[in-house]
mmCIF file of C-alpha atoms in Angstrom:
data_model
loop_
_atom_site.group_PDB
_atom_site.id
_atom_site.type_symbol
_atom_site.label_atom_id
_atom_site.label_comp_id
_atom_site.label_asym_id
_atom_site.label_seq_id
_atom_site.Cartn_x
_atom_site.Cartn_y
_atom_site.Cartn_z
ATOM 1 C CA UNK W 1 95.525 143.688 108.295
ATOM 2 C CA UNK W 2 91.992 141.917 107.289
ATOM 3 C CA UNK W 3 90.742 138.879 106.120
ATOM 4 C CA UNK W 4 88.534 138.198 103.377
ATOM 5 C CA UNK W 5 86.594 136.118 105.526
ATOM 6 C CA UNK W 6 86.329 136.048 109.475
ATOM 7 C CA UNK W 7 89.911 133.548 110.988
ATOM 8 C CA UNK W 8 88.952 133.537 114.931
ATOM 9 C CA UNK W 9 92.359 133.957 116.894
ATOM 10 C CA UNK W 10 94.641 133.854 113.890
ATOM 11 C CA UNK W 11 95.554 137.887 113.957
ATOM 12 C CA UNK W 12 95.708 137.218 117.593
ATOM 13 C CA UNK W 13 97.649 135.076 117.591
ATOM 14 C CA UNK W 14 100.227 136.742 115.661
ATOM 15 C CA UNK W 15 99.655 139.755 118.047
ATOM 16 C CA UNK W 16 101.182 137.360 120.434
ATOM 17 C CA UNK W 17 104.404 136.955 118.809
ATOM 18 C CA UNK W 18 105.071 140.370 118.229
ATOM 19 C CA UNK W 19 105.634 143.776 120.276
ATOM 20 C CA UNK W 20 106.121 147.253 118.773
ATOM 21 C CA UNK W 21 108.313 148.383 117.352
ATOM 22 C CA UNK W 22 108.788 145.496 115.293
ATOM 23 C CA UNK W 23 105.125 143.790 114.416
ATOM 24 C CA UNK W 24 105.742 142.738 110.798
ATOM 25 C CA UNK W 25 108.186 139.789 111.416
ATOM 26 C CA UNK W 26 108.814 136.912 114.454
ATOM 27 C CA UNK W 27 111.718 134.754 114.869
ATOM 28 C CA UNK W 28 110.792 131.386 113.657
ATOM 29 C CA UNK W 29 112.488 130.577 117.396
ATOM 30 C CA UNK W 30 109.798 132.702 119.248
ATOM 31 C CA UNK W 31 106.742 131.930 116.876
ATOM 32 C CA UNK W 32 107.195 128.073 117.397
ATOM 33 C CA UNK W 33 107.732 129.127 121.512
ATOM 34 C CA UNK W 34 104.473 130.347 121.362
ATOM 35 C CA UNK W 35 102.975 127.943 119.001
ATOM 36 C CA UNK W 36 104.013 124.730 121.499
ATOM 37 C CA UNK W 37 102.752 127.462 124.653
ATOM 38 C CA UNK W 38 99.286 127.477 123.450
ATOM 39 C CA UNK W 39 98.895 124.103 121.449
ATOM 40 C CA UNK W 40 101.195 121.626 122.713
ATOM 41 C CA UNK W 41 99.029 119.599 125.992
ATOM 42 C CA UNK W 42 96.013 119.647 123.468
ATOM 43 C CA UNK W 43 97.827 118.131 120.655
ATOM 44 C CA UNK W 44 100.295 115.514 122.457
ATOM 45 C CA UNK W 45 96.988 114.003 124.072
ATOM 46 C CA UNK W 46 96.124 112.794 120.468
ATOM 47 C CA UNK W 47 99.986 111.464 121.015
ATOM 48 C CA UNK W 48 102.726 112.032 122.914
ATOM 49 C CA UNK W 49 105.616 114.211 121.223
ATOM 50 C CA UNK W 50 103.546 115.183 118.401
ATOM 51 C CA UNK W 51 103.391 119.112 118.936
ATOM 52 C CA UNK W 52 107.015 119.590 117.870
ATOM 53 C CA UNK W 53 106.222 118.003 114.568
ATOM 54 C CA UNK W 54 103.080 120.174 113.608
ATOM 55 C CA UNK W 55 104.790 123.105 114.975
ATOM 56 C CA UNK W 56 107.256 122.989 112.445
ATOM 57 C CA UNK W 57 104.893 121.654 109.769
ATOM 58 C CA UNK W 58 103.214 124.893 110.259
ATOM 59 C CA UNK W 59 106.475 127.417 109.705
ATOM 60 C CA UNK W 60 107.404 125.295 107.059
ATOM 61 C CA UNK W 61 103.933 126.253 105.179
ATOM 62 C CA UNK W 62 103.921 129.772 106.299
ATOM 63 C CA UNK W 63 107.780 129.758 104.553
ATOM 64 C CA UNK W 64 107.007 127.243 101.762
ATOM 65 C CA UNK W 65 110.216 125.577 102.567
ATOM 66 C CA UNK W 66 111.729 122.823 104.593
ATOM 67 C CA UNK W 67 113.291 123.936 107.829
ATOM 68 C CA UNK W 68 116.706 122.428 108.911
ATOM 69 C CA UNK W 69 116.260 119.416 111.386
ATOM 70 C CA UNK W 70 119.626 120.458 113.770
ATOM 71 C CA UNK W 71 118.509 121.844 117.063
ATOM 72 C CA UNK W 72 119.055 125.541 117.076
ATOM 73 C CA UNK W 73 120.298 125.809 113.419
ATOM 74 C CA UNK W 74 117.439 128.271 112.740
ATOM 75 C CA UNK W 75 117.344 130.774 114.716
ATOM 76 C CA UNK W 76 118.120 133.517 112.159
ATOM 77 C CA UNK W 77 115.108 132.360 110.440
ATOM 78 C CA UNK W 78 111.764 134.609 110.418
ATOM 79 C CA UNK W 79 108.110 134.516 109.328
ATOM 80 C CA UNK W 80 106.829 138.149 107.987
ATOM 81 C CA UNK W 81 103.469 139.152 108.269
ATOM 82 C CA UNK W 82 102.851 138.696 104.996
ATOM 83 C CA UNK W 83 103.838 135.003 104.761
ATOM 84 C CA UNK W 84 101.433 134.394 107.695
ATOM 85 C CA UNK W 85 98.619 136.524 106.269
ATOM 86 C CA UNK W 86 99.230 134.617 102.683
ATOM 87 C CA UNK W 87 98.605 131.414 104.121
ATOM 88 C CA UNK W 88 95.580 132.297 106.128
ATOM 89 C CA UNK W 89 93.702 134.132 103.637
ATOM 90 C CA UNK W 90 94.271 131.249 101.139
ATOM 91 C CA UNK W 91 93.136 128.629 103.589
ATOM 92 C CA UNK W 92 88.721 127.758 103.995
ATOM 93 C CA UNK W 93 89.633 127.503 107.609
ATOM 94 C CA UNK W 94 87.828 129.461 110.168
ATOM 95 C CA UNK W 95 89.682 129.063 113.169
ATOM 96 C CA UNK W 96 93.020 128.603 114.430
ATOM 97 C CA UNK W 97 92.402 126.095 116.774
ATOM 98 C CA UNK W 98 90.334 124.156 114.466
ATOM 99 C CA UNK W 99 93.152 124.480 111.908
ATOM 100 C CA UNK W 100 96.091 123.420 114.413
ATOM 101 C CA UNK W 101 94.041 120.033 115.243
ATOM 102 C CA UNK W 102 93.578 119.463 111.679
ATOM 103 C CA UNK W 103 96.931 119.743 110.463
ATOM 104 C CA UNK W 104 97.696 117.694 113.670
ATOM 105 C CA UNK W 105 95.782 114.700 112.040
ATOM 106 C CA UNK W 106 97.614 115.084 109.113
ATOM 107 C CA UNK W 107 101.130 115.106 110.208
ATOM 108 C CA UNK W 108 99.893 111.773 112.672
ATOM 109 C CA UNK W 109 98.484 110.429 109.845
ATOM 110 C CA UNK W 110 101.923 110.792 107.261
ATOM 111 C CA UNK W 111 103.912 109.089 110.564
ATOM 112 C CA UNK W 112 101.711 106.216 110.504
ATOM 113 C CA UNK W 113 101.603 105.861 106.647
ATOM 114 C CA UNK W 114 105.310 105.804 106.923
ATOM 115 C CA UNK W 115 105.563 103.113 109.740
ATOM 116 C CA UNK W 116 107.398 100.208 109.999
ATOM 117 C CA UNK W 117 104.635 98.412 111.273
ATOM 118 C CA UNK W 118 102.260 97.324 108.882
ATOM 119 C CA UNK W 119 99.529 96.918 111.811
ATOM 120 C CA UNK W 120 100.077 100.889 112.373
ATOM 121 C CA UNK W 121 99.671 101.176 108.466
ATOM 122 C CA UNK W 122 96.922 99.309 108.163
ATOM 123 C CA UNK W 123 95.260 101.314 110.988
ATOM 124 C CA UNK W 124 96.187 104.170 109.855
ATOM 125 C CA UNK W 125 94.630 103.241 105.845
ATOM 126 C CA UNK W 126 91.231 102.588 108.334
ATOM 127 C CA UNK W 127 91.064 105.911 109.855
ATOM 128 C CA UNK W 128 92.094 108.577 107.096
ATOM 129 C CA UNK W 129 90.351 111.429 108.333
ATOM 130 C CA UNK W 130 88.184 114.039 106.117
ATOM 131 C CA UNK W 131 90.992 116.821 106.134
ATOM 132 C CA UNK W 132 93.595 118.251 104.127
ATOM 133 C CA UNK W 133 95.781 115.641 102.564
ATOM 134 C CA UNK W 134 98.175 117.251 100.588
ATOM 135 C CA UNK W 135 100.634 114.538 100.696
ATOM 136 C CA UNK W 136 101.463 112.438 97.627
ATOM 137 C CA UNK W 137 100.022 108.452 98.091
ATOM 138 C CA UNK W 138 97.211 109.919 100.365
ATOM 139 C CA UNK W 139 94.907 110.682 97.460
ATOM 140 C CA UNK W 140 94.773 106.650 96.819
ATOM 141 C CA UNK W 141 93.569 106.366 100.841
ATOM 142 C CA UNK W 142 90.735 108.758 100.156
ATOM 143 C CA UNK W 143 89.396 107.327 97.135
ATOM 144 C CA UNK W 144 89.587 104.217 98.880
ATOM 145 C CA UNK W 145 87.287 105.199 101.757
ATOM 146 C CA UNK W 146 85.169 107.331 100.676
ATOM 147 C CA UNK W 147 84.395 106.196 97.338
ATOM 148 C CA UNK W 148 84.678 102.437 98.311
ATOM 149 C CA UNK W 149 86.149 101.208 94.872
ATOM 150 C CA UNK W 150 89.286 99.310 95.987
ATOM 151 C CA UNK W 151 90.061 98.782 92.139
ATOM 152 C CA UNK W 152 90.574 102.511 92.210
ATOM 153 C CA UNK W 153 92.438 102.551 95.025
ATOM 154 C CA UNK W 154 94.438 99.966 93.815
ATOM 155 C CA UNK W 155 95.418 101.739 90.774
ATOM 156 C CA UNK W 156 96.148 104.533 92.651
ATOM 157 C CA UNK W 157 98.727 102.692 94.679
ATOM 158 C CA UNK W 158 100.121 100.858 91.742
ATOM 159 C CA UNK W 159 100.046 104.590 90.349
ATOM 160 C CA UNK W 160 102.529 105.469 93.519
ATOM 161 C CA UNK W 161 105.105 102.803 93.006
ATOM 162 C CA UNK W 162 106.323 105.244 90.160
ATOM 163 C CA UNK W 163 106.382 107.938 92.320
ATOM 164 C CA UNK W 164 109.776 110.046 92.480
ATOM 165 C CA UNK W 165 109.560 110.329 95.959
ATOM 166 C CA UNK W 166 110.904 107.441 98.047
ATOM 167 C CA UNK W 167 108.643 107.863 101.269
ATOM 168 C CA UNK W 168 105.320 107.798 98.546
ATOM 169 C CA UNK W 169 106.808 103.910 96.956
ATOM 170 C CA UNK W 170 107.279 103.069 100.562
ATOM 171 C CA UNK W 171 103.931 103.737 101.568
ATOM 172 C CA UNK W 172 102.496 102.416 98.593
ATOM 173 C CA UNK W 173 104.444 99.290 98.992
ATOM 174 C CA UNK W 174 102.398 99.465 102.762
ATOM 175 C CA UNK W 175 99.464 99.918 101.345
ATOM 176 C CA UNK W 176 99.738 97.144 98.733
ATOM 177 C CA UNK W 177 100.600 94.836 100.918
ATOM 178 C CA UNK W 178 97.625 95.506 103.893
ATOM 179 C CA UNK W 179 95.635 95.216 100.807
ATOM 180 C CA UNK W 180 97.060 91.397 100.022
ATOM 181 C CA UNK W 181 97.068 92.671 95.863
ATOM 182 C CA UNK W 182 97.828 90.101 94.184
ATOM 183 C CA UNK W 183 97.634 92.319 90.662
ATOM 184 C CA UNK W 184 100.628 94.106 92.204
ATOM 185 C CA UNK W 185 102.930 91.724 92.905
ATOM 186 C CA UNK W 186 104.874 91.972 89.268
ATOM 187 C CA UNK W 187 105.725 95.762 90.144
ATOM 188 C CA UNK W 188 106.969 94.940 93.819
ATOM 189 C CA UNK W 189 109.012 92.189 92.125
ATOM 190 C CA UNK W 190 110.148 95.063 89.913
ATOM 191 C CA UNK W 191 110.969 97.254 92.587
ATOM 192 C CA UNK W 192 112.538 94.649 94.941
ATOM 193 C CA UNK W 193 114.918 94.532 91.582
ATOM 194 C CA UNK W 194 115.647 97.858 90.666
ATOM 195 C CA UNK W 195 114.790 100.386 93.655
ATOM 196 C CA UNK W 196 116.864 101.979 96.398
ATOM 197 C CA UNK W 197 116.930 99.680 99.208
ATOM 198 C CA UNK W 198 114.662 101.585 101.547
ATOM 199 C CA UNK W 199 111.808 100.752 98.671
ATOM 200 C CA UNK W 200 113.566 96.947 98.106
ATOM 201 C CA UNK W 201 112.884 96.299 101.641
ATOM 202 C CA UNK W 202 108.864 97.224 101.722
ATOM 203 C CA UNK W 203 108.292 95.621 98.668
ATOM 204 C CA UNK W 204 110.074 92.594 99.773
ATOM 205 C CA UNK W 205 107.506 92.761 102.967
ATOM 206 C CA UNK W 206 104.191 93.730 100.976
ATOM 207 C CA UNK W 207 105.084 90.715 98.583
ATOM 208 C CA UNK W 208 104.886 88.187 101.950
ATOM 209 C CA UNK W 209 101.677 89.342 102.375
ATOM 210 C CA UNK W 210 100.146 88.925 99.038
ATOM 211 C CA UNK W 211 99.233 85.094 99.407
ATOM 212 C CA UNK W 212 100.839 82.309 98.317
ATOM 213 C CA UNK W 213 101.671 83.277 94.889
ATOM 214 C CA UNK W 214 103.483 86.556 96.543
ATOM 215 C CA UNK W 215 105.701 84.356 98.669
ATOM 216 C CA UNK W 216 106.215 82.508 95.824
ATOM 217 C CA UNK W 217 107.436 85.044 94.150
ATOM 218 C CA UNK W 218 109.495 86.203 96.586
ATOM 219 C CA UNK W 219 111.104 82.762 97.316
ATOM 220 C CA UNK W 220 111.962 82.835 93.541
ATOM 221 C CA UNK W 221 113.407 86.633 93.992
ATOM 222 C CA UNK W 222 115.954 85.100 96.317
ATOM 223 C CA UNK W 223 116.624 82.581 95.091
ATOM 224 C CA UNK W 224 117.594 84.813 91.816
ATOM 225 C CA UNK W 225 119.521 87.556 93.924
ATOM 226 C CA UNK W 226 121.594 84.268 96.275
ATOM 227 C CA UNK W 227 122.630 83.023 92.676
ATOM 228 C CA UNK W 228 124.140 86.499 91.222
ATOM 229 C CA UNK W 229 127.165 86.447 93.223
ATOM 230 C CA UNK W 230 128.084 82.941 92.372
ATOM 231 C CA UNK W 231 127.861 83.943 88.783
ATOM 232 C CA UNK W 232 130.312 86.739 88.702
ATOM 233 C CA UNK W 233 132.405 85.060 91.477
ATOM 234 C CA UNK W 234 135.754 84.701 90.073
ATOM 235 C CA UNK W 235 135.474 80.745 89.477
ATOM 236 C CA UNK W 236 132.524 80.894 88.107
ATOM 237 C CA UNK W 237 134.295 83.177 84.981
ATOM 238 C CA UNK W 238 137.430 81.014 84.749
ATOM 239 C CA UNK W 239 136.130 78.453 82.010
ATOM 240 C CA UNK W 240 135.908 81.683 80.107
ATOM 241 C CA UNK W 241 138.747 82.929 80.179
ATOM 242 C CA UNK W 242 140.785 82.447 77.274
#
């Protein structure tokens, strides 16, 4: 097996998970063994307990699928050769390690995006590294720092709120809401209306944090919401009852 392109210790690597006779697949069980062997201390110094995440990032790219999250629950599972070689050869990177620490960054970065703190959000927004951000809501992030055009950004974000995914409105409630945009505070009204209550909740927090007139509108939001249940309360519909 070759690369178009010279991958330092990614064919080794896979070496390492394999013995004859059998060199074209590798438990998913064994290859993230050896994955947290070699990578883990140099990835849970950027934080602690992060290795097990990127690890499975990782076999979830080489498979192109989400793995199941119970302990032990895939251990029929198994990467091929060819799923590993795919990946690689479609990838710019030149080295494993390299790779690992990048998609490392990434998988720290999605945590913090997703945060309940906005401090860790708005830390994270500060310190969105140049790597591969695949993620949906991370493209607004980018063109926010490196272009420096915060009304793109912004549309970006306001982009995001219409998002399918949950976790993307969440974060680009977050992100809103670090940013104090006042121009979104209709849409979080919106959502705190309409969405799933996950999304309700970070809007509700993003609009306390877009000045007065986002208070203000969340003041009048519960006030709203406090008065529905005394209008379909059962005294409330007696005078029209015939």
């Amino acid at each position: 097996v070759q690369f178009s392109a010279w991958k330092e210790g990614v064919l080794p690597f896979w070496d390492s998970c394999v013995a004859v006779p059998n060199v074209y697949t590798c438990p998913v069980e064994k290859f993230l063994q050896m994955l947290n062997s070699q990578y883990a201390t140099q990835i849970n110094d950027r934080q602690q307990g992060l290795a097990d995440p990127v690890c499975v990032k990782l076999v979830e790219e080489l498979l192109q699928r989400r793995l199941p999250r119970r302990q032990g629950s895939f251990q029929a599972e198994q990467v091929t050769l060819f799923q590993y070689w795919s990946h690689f050869e479609a990838l710019p990177v030149l080295a494993l390690d390299s790779y690992i620490l990048e998609l490392a960054e990434e998988v720290l970065l999605a945590q913090n995006l997703n945060s309940d703190d906005q401090d860790v959000v708005l830390r994270a927004l500060k310190r969105v590294p140049e790597s591969r951000l695949h993620r949906d809501g991370l493209k607004a992030l980018s063109l926010l720092l490196v272009e420096g055009n915060s009304k793109v950004a912004l549309v970006c974000y306001l982009e995001q709120l219409e998002d399918e995914e949950v976790q993307t409105r969440i974060a680009a409630c977050a992100a809103l809401g670090c940013l104090k945009a006042k121009e979104s505070i209709e849409q979080l009204v919106y959502l705190c209306q309409t969405d799933k209550e996950a999304v309700r909740e970070a809007a509700k927090q993003s609009l306390m944090l877009c000045g007065e007139d986002g208070k203000s509108a969340h003041r009048r939001l519960e006030e709203t919401l406090d008065s529905l249940p005394r209008i379909f309360a059962p005294g409330s519909m007696a005078s029209t009852a015939f």
